[in-house]
Short mmCIF file of C-alpha atoms in Angstrom, two decimals:
data_model
loop_
_atom_site.label_atom_id
_atom_site.label_comp_id
_atom_site.label_asym_id
_atom_site.label_seq_id
_atom_site.Cartn_x
_atom_site.Cartn_y
_atom_site.Cartn_z
CA MET A 1054 0.00 0.00 0.00
CA GLY A 1055 1.79 3.12 -1.22
CA ALA A 1056 1.67 6.64 0.12
CA GLN A 1057 -0.59 7.86 -2.71
CA GLN A 1058 -3.13 5.10 -2.11
CA VAL A 1059 -3.31 5.92 1.57
CA ARG A 1060 -3.54 9.63 0.80
CA ASP A 1061 -6.38 8.94 -1.65
CA GLY A 1062 -8.13 6.76 0.93
CA PHE A 1063 -7.94 9.59 3.48
CA GLU A 1064 -9.47 12.07 1.03
CA GLU A 1065 -12.28 9.67 0.22
CA LEU A 1066 -13.04 9.13 3.92
CA TYR A 1067 -12.71 12.65 5.26
CA GLY A 1068 -13.34 14.81 2.20
CA THR A 1069 -10.05 16.69 2.35
CA ALA A 1070 -6.38 16.03 1.80
CA PRO A 1071 -4.28 14.90 4.80
CA GLU A 1072 -1.54 17.13 6.16
CA GLY A 1073 0.98 14.37 5.54
CA VAL A 1074 1.72 10.68 5.09
CA TRP A 1075 4.15 8.70 7.25
CA SER A 1076 5.42 5.12 7.39
CA ALA A 1077 6.95 2.86 10.04
CA PRO A 1078 8.29 -0.66 9.45
CA GLY A 1079 7.88 -4.00 11.07
CA ARG A 1080 11.04 -5.70 12.23
CA VAL A 1081 12.88 -8.98 12.37
CA ASN A 1082 14.96 -9.68 15.43
CA LEU A 1083 18.22 -11.25 14.31
CA ILE A 1084 19.23 -12.31 17.82
CA GLY A 1085 18.37 -11.30 21.39
CA GLU A 1086 14.97 -12.69 22.31
CA HIS A 1087 13.16 -11.72 25.54
CA THR A 1088 16.28 -9.89 26.69
CA ASP A 1089 14.77 -6.42 26.25
CA TYR A 1090 12.66 -6.49 29.41
CA ASN A 1091 15.69 -7.85 31.28
CA ASP A 1092 17.76 -4.72 30.49
CA GLY A 1093 19.79 -6.75 28.00
CA PHE A 1094 20.96 -6.60 24.40
CA VAL A 1095 18.92 -7.03 21.21
CA MET A 1096 19.72 -6.86 17.50
CA PRO A 1097 16.71 -6.20 15.26
CA PHE A 1098 16.53 -4.77 11.77
CA ALA A 1099 13.65 -3.12 9.95
CA LEU A 1100 11.66 -4.85 7.22
CA PRO A 1101 10.46 -3.29 3.98
CA HIS A 1102 6.92 -4.08 5.18
CA THR A 1103 5.38 -0.96 6.70
CA ALA A 1104 2.38 0.63 8.32
CA VAL A 1105 1.46 3.80 6.42
CA ALA A 1106 -0.71 6.56 7.90
CA ALA A 1107 -2.27 9.66 6.40
CA VAL A 1108 -3.02 12.09 9.22
CA SER A 1109 -4.37 15.57 9.87
CA ARG A 1110 -4.65 17.51 13.11
CA ARG A 1111 -7.90 18.30 14.84
CA GLU A 1112 -8.35 20.97 17.49
CA ASP A 1113 -11.70 19.80 18.88
CA GLY A 1114 -10.63 16.80 20.99
CA VAL A 1115 -11.91 14.24 18.48
CA LEU A 1116 -9.83 11.28 17.29
CA ARG A 1117 -11.09 9.55 14.15
CA LEU A 1118 -9.45 6.27 13.15
CA HIS A 1119 -9.82 4.11 10.07
CA SER A 1120 -7.86 1.13 8.73
CA ALA A 1121 -7.96 -0.17 5.17
CA ASP A 1122 -7.12 -3.60 6.60
CA VAL A 1123 -10.07 -3.95 8.97
CA GLU A 1124 -13.73 -4.18 8.06
CA GLY A 1125 -15.86 -1.38 9.35
CA GLY A 1126 -16.15 2.37 9.18
CA VAL A 1127 -14.41 5.23 10.91
CA VAL A 1128 -14.11 4.85 14.70
CA GLN A 1129 -14.61 8.13 16.54
CA LEU A 1130 -13.25 8.72 20.03
CA ARG A 1131 -12.73 11.69 22.33
CA VAL A 1132 -9.14 12.17 23.47
CA GLU A 1133 -10.23 13.17 26.97
CA ASP A 1134 -12.07 9.85 27.36
CA LEU A 1135 -9.12 7.60 26.43
CA ALA A 1136 -8.32 5.23 29.30
CA PRO A 1137 -6.04 2.19 29.68
CA GLU A 1138 -7.45 -1.23 28.78
CA SER A 1139 -10.74 0.29 27.63
CA ASP A 1140 -10.38 -1.04 24.08
CA ASP A 1141 -9.61 -4.57 22.88
CA ASN A 1142 -9.71 -3.72 19.16
CA TRP A 1143 -6.99 -2.61 16.73
CA THR A 1144 -7.84 0.98 17.59
CA ALA A 1145 -6.21 0.52 21.01
CA TYR A 1146 -2.76 0.89 19.43
CA PRO A 1147 -3.16 4.32 17.79
CA ALA A 1148 -5.45 5.55 20.57
CA GLY A 1149 -2.92 4.35 23.13
CA VAL A 1150 -0.24 6.50 21.51
CA VAL A 1151 -2.47 9.57 21.73
CA TRP A 1152 -3.16 8.74 25.38
CA ALA A 1153 0.57 8.26 26.14
CA LEU A 1154 1.52 11.55 24.50
CA ARG A 1155 -1.15 13.43 26.42
CA GLU A 1156 -0.22 11.69 29.69
CA ALA A 1157 3.34 12.90 29.14
CA GLY A 1158 2.07 16.46 28.84
CA HIS A 1159 2.14 16.91 25.09
CA PRO A 1160 -0.74 18.96 23.64
CA VAL A 1161 -2.31 16.51 21.23
CA THR A 1162 -5.82 17.77 20.59
CA GLY A 1163 -7.15 15.18 18.15
CA ALA A 1164 -6.55 13.83 14.67
CA ASP A 1165 -8.06 12.22 11.61
CA VAL A 1166 -6.20 9.02 10.66
CA HIS A 1167 -6.34 6.57 7.77
CA LEU A 1168 -4.02 3.55 7.97
CA ALA A 1169 -2.89 0.62 5.87
CA SER A 1170 -0.21 -1.94 6.66
CA THR A 1171 1.76 -4.61 4.84
CA VAL A 1172 3.33 -5.96 8.05
CA PRO A 1173 1.90 -9.47 8.57
CA SER A 1174 -0.26 -9.50 11.69
CA GLY A 1175 0.44 -12.12 14.34
CA ALA A 1176 3.65 -13.23 12.65
CA GLY A 1177 6.03 -11.97 15.32
CA LEU A 1178 7.17 -9.11 13.08
CA SER A 1179 5.93 -6.22 15.24
CA SER A 1180 2.87 -5.13 13.31
CA SER A 1181 1.59 -3.44 16.47
CA ALA A 1182 4.81 -1.48 17.02
CA ALA A 1183 4.74 -0.29 13.40
CA LEU A 1184 1.19 0.95 13.96
CA GLU A 1185 2.19 2.77 17.16
CA VAL A 1186 5.34 4.33 15.78
CA VAL A 1187 3.77 5.65 12.58
CA ILE A 1188 1.11 7.43 14.65
CA ALA A 1189 3.67 8.76 17.11
CA LEU A 1190 5.88 10.13 14.34
CA ALA A 1191 2.94 11.75 12.56
CA LEU A 1192 1.69 13.43 15.72
CA ASP A 1193 5.22 14.50 16.66
CA ASP A 1194 5.50 16.27 13.29
CA LEU A 1195 2.01 17.72 13.20
CA PHE A 1196 2.03 19.08 16.75
CA ALA A 1197 5.70 20.18 16.56
CA LEU A 1198 6.64 18.14 19.64
CA ASP A 1199 10.24 17.66 18.47
CA LEU A 1200 10.74 14.47 20.45
CA PRO A 1201 13.83 12.32 19.81
CA ARG A 1202 13.19 8.93 18.26
CA TRP A 1203 14.15 7.01 21.40
CA LYS A 1204 11.58 8.98 23.39
CA LEU A 1205 8.87 8.31 20.81
CA ALA A 1206 9.71 4.62 21.14
CA ARG A 1207 9.40 4.84 24.93
CA LEU A 1208 5.97 6.46 24.66
CA CYS A 1209 4.85 3.80 22.19
CA GLN A 1210 6.02 1.10 24.59
CA ARG A 1211 4.02 2.77 27.37
CA ALA A 1212 0.97 2.78 25.12
CA GLU A 1213 1.35 -0.97 24.55
CA ASN A 1214 2.18 -1.82 28.17
CA VAL A 1215 -0.39 0.34 29.94
CA TYR A 1216 -3.11 1.21 27.43
CA VAL A 1217 -3.22 -2.07 25.50
CA GLY A 1218 -2.09 -4.18 28.46
CA ALA A 1219 0.68 -6.17 26.74
CA PRO A 1220 3.91 -6.43 28.83
CA THR A 1221 6.34 -6.04 25.93
CA GLY A 1222 9.85 -4.61 26.10
CA ILE A 1223 11.30 -1.63 24.26
CA MET A 1224 12.89 -3.42 21.29
CA ASP A 1225 10.05 -3.42 18.76
CA GLN A 1226 9.22 0.26 18.97
CA THR A 1227 12.90 1.29 18.95
CA ALA A 1228 13.59 -0.87 15.90
CA SER A 1229 10.66 0.63 14.00
CA ALA A 1230 11.66 4.17 14.94
CA CYS A 1231 15.45 3.99 14.68
CA CYS A 1232 16.70 1.30 12.26
CA GLU A 1233 18.71 2.25 9.19
CA GLN A 1234 18.74 0.66 5.75
CA GLY A 1235 21.43 -2.00 5.29
CA HIS A 1236 22.08 -2.26 9.02
CA ALA A 1237 21.04 -4.18 12.11
CA LEU A 1238 20.50 -2.19 15.30
CA PHE A 1239 22.61 -3.20 18.30
CA LEU A 1240 20.55 -1.82 21.17
CA ASP A 1241 21.34 -1.78 24.87
CA THR A 1242 17.86 -1.74 26.37
CA ARG A 1243 19.11 -0.46 29.73
CA ASP A 1244 20.41 2.92 28.56
CA LEU A 1245 18.97 2.82 25.00
CA SER A 1246 22.41 3.37 23.49
CA GLN A 1247 22.49 2.27 19.85
CA ARG A 1248 25.01 1.15 17.26
CA GLN A 1249 24.15 0.59 13.63
CA ILE A 1250 25.95 -2.59 12.49
CA PRO A 1251 26.40 -3.05 8.71
CA PHE A 1252 24.34 -6.04 7.57
CA ASP A 1253 24.42 -6.22 3.78
CA LEU A 1254 23.59 -9.83 3.04
CA ALA A 1255 23.19 -9.43 -0.71
CA ALA A 1256 26.76 -8.18 -1.06
CA GLU A 1257 27.98 -11.44 0.47
CA GLY A 1258 25.80 -13.77 -1.59
CA LEU A 1259 23.54 -14.49 1.37
CA ARG A 1260 19.83 -14.22 2.08
CA LEU A 1261 17.81 -14.12 5.28
CA LEU A 1262 14.41 -15.72 4.85
CA VAL A 1263 11.42 -15.15 7.07
CA VAL A 1264 9.12 -18.15 7.37
CA ASP A 1265 5.74 -17.09 8.74
CA THR A 1266 4.25 -20.28 10.18
CA ARG A 1267 0.79 -18.63 10.18
CA VAL A 1268 0.39 -19.77 13.77
CA LYS A 1269 -1.01 -16.67 15.41
CA HIS A 1270 0.26 -15.46 18.73
CA ALA A 1271 -0.93 -12.71 21.04
CA HIS A 1272 1.51 -10.97 23.39
CA SER A 1273 -1.24 -9.96 25.76
CA ASP A 1274 -1.96 -13.63 26.44
CA GLY A 1275 -0.72 -14.98 29.76
CA GLU A 1276 2.36 -16.94 28.70
CA TYR A 1277 4.44 -13.91 27.73
CA GLY A 1278 3.63 -12.27 31.05
CA LYS A 1279 4.53 -15.46 32.92
CA ARG A 1280 7.99 -15.51 31.33
CA ARG A 1281 8.55 -11.88 32.23
CA ALA A 1282 7.42 -12.41 35.81
CA GLY A 1283 9.64 -15.50 36.03
CA CYS A 1284 12.66 -13.51 34.89
CA GLU A 1285 11.93 -10.81 37.45
CA ARG A 1286 11.66 -13.48 40.14
CA GLY A 1287 14.98 -14.96 39.05
CA ALA A 1288 16.65 -11.56 39.29
CA ALA A 1289 15.20 -11.05 42.77
CA LEU A 1290 16.46 -14.47 43.92
CA LEU A 1291 19.94 -13.57 42.68
CA GLY A 1292 19.84 -10.11 44.24
CA VAL A 1293 20.31 -8.17 40.99
CA ASP A 1294 18.26 -5.40 39.41
CA ALA A 1295 17.84 -7.36 36.19
CA LEU A 1296 19.20 -10.55 34.66
CA ARG A 1297 21.45 -8.36 32.50
CA ASP A 1298 23.56 -8.01 35.65
CA VAL A 1299 24.41 -11.72 35.82
CA PRO A 1300 27.78 -12.05 34.01
CA TYR A 1301 28.17 -14.82 31.46
CA ASP A 1302 31.30 -16.10 33.15
CA GLY A 1303 29.42 -16.19 36.45
CA LEU A 1304 26.41 -18.09 35.09
CA ASP A 1305 27.25 -21.48 36.59
CA ALA A 1306 27.62 -19.96 40.04
CA ALA A 1307 24.36 -18.07 39.66
CA LEU A 1308 22.48 -21.20 38.60
CA ALA A 1309 23.95 -23.11 41.55
CA ARG A 1310 22.54 -20.44 43.87
CA LEU A 1311 19.07 -21.08 42.43
CA GLY A 1312 19.30 -24.71 43.57
CA ASP A 1313 16.38 -26.90 42.53
CA ASP A 1314 14.19 -24.01 41.32
CA GLU A 1315 13.98 -25.55 37.84
CA GLU A 1316 11.95 -22.78 36.25
CA ALA A 1317 14.23 -20.02 37.48
CA VAL A 1318 17.30 -21.95 36.33
CA ARG A 1319 15.91 -22.31 32.80
CA LEU A 1320 14.81 -18.69 32.42
CA VAL A 1321 18.01 -17.24 33.86
CA ARG A 1322 20.17 -19.49 31.69
CA HIS A 1323 18.36 -18.38 28.53
CA ILE A 1324 18.62 -14.66 29.22
CA VAL A 1325 22.29 -14.70 30.22
CA THR A 1326 23.36 -16.87 27.30
CA GLU A 1327 21.19 -14.91 24.87
CA ASP A 1328 22.85 -11.64 25.84
CA GLN A 1329 26.19 -13.31 25.15
CA ARG A 1330 24.91 -14.50 21.76
CA VAL A 1331 24.02 -10.92 20.81
CA GLU A 1332 27.50 -9.70 21.67
CA LYS A 1333 29.05 -12.60 19.76
CA THR A 1334 26.93 -11.82 16.71
CA VAL A 1335 27.99 -8.17 16.77
CA ALA A 1336 31.65 -9.19 16.96
CA LEU A 1337 31.31 -11.63 14.06
CA LEU A 1338 29.51 -9.14 11.82
CA GLN A 1339 32.04 -6.43 12.55
CA ALA A 1340 34.81 -8.89 11.69
CA GLY A 1341 33.14 -9.62 8.35
CA GLU A 1342 32.31 -13.20 9.34
CA THR A 1343 28.61 -13.14 8.55
CA ARG A 1344 28.35 -16.85 7.76
CA ALA A 1345 29.70 -17.66 11.21
CA ILE A 1346 26.58 -16.24 12.89
CA GLY A 1347 24.62 -19.29 11.66
CA PRO A 1348 25.52 -21.56 14.59
CA VAL A 1349 24.76 -18.69 16.99
CA LEU A 1350 21.23 -18.47 15.60
CA VAL A 1351 20.80 -22.24 16.00
CA ALA A 1352 21.98 -22.09 19.61
CA GLY A 1353 19.50 -19.29 20.23
CA HIS A 1354 16.64 -21.40 18.94
CA ALA A 1355 17.62 -24.34 21.14
CA SER A 1356 17.64 -22.06 24.17
CA LEU A 1357 14.23 -20.58 23.33
CA ARG A 1358 12.84 -24.07 22.72
CA ASP A 1359 14.32 -25.91 25.70
CA ASP A 1360 14.96 -23.29 28.39
CA PHE A 1361 12.42 -20.55 27.68
CA ARG A 1362 9.91 -23.03 26.23
CA ILE A 1363 8.19 -20.68 23.82
CA SER A 1364 8.61 -22.53 20.52
CA CYS A 1365 5.96 -24.68 18.84
CA PRO A 1366 6.00 -27.69 16.47
CA GLU A 1367 5.72 -25.48 13.39
CA LEU A 1368 8.68 -23.30 14.37
CA ASP A 1369 10.79 -26.34 15.24
CA LEU A 1370 9.92 -27.91 11.90
CA VAL A 1371 11.09 -24.81 10.01
CA VAL A 1372 14.42 -24.80 11.83
CA ASP A 1373 15.07 -28.53 11.56
CA THR A 1374 14.06 -28.72 7.89
CA ALA A 1375 16.04 -25.64 6.88
CA LEU A 1376 19.20 -26.89 8.57
CA ALA A 1377 18.80 -30.32 7.00
CA SER A 1378 18.45 -28.62 3.61
CA GLY A 1379 21.66 -26.63 3.80
CA ALA A 1380 20.83 -23.50 5.77
CA LEU A 1381 23.72 -21.82 7.60
CA GLY A 1382 21.51 -21.07 10.58
CA ALA A 1383 17.87 -20.77 11.66
CA ARG A 1384 15.83 -19.87 14.71
CA MET A 1385 12.43 -18.68 15.80
CA THR A 1386 12.12 -14.90 16.06
CA GLY A 1387 9.72 -12.76 18.05
CA GLY A 1388 7.74 -13.39 21.20
CA GLY A 1389 7.08 -17.08 20.56
CA PHE A 1390 4.13 -19.48 20.69
CA GLY A 1391 3.83 -19.11 16.92
CA GLY A 1392 4.84 -16.41 14.51
CA SER A 1393 7.95 -16.65 12.37
CA ALA A 1394 11.37 -18.22 12.05
CA ILE A 1395 14.39 -16.81 10.24
CA VAL A 1396 16.74 -18.77 8.01
CA LEU A 1397 20.25 -17.66 6.97
CA ALA A 1398 21.24 -19.23 3.66
CA GLU A 1399 23.46 -19.00 0.62
CA VAL A 1400 21.60 -17.50 -2.36
CA SER A 1401 22.05 -20.79 -4.23
CA ASP A 1402 20.25 -22.73 -1.48
CA VAL A 1403 17.18 -20.51 -1.07
CA ASP A 1404 14.90 -22.35 -3.50
CA THR A 1405 15.86 -25.77 -2.13
CA ILE A 1406 15.25 -24.70 1.47
CA THR A 1407 11.96 -22.98 0.65
CA LYS A 1408 10.64 -26.03 -1.18
CA ALA A 1409 11.75 -28.37 1.61
CA VAL A 1410 10.00 -26.29 4.28
CA GLU A 1411 6.80 -26.05 2.26
CA GLU A 1412 6.80 -29.80 1.64
CA ALA A 1413 7.50 -30.57 5.31
CA PHE A 1414 4.53 -28.45 6.37
CA ALA A 1415 2.29 -30.23 3.86
CA VAL A 1416 3.39 -33.65 5.10
CA ALA A 1417 2.79 -32.60 8.71
CA GLY A 1418 -0.69 -31.33 7.86
CA PHE A 1419 0.17 -27.75 8.85
CA LYS A 1420 -1.18 -24.65 7.14
CA ALA A 1421 1.11 -23.62 4.27
CA PRO A 1422 3.79 -21.19 5.49
CA ARG A 1423 4.55 -17.83 3.95
CA VAL A 1424 8.22 -17.45 2.97
CA PHE A 1425 9.82 -14.15 1.97
CA GLU A 1426 13.20 -12.45 2.00
CA ALA A 1427 14.00 -10.07 4.85
CA VAL A 1428 15.92 -7.04 3.57
CA PRO A 1429 17.36 -4.66 6.20
CA SER A 1430 15.40 -1.48 5.53
CA ALA A 1431 14.86 2.08 6.71
CA GLY A 1432 13.09 3.02 9.90
CA ALA A 1433 10.09 5.31 10.32
CA ARG A 1434 9.93 8.39 8.12
CA ARG A 1435 7.68 10.98 6.57
CA LEU A 1436 6.70 10.09 2.99
CA SER A 1437 4.92 13.28 1.93
#
């Protein structure tokens, strides 16, 4: 859905041209899963798939929302009536951003919005963050708030945590707001410091595939929250502010202190080793050893499957089949319990791997997966 189509849709709905059109991408997380709410390291990159919004200001306290992707007409709300967990529809995401901006003292007095998105929903590719960030960027421009990107990401996270009620970390919104084309974003979620790491797969004869299993997940469901609470409990048992503070070379001693608390041992082990995998991936990419990150991705999947226990048969089948068909590496990506896996492969092996995965799903009786190339792309921006 291009900028002109969304602009035209706005005019048709509201009878006037929008003040502007903005876009914000979904993301793939290369490595660093569930570390963001443990003050750890993550390494996402932006997808070419985006949420696009045509927006105009209103001064009368009315917020009008419409999506080309959802059946139904324009939803009209009053900004002064917006309240956390009052909405369980798609409108909670853009409305939550308006609420978060106003709660932070920014004078957002209403808007007309028309949206369309090409980010697959429920695929673990941050369709909700793209929706939040595109609204935040538009309102930042229109109301001349002049907020830095990291602060917009924080406000979008607050909208998702408090208004929507999903206990997600900061990674998704920061990736959508801050990623650069041809790079992966090395983000320290404690202080929000960022480094753009060159990640030009095409130049090296490589591809990164996304395999959407079409198994839907929902972050606001209880399992995500249970993992987060379990990590917080593990940190408390170890006497640290967050699991980020457990050093990799002190992991064995930390696990010994947890004794026979099997759940805490598993969760702590995943987070500490996953942070180390992010740092290892950064070092390999900076050394020009992109192919060598394959085994790191595989180790990450095993940890998510066995220690964090958030994989599913479809995700495991993607990883196992891809590796058996010549992939350099593969793992699930995103919050888990469905969604997508990523596969690192030589260009010459892409067709073989894709066919093998599709055939494996057919044999297993699973819904046919969606396979596409993930190209490191630009973050949120104004289009017109």
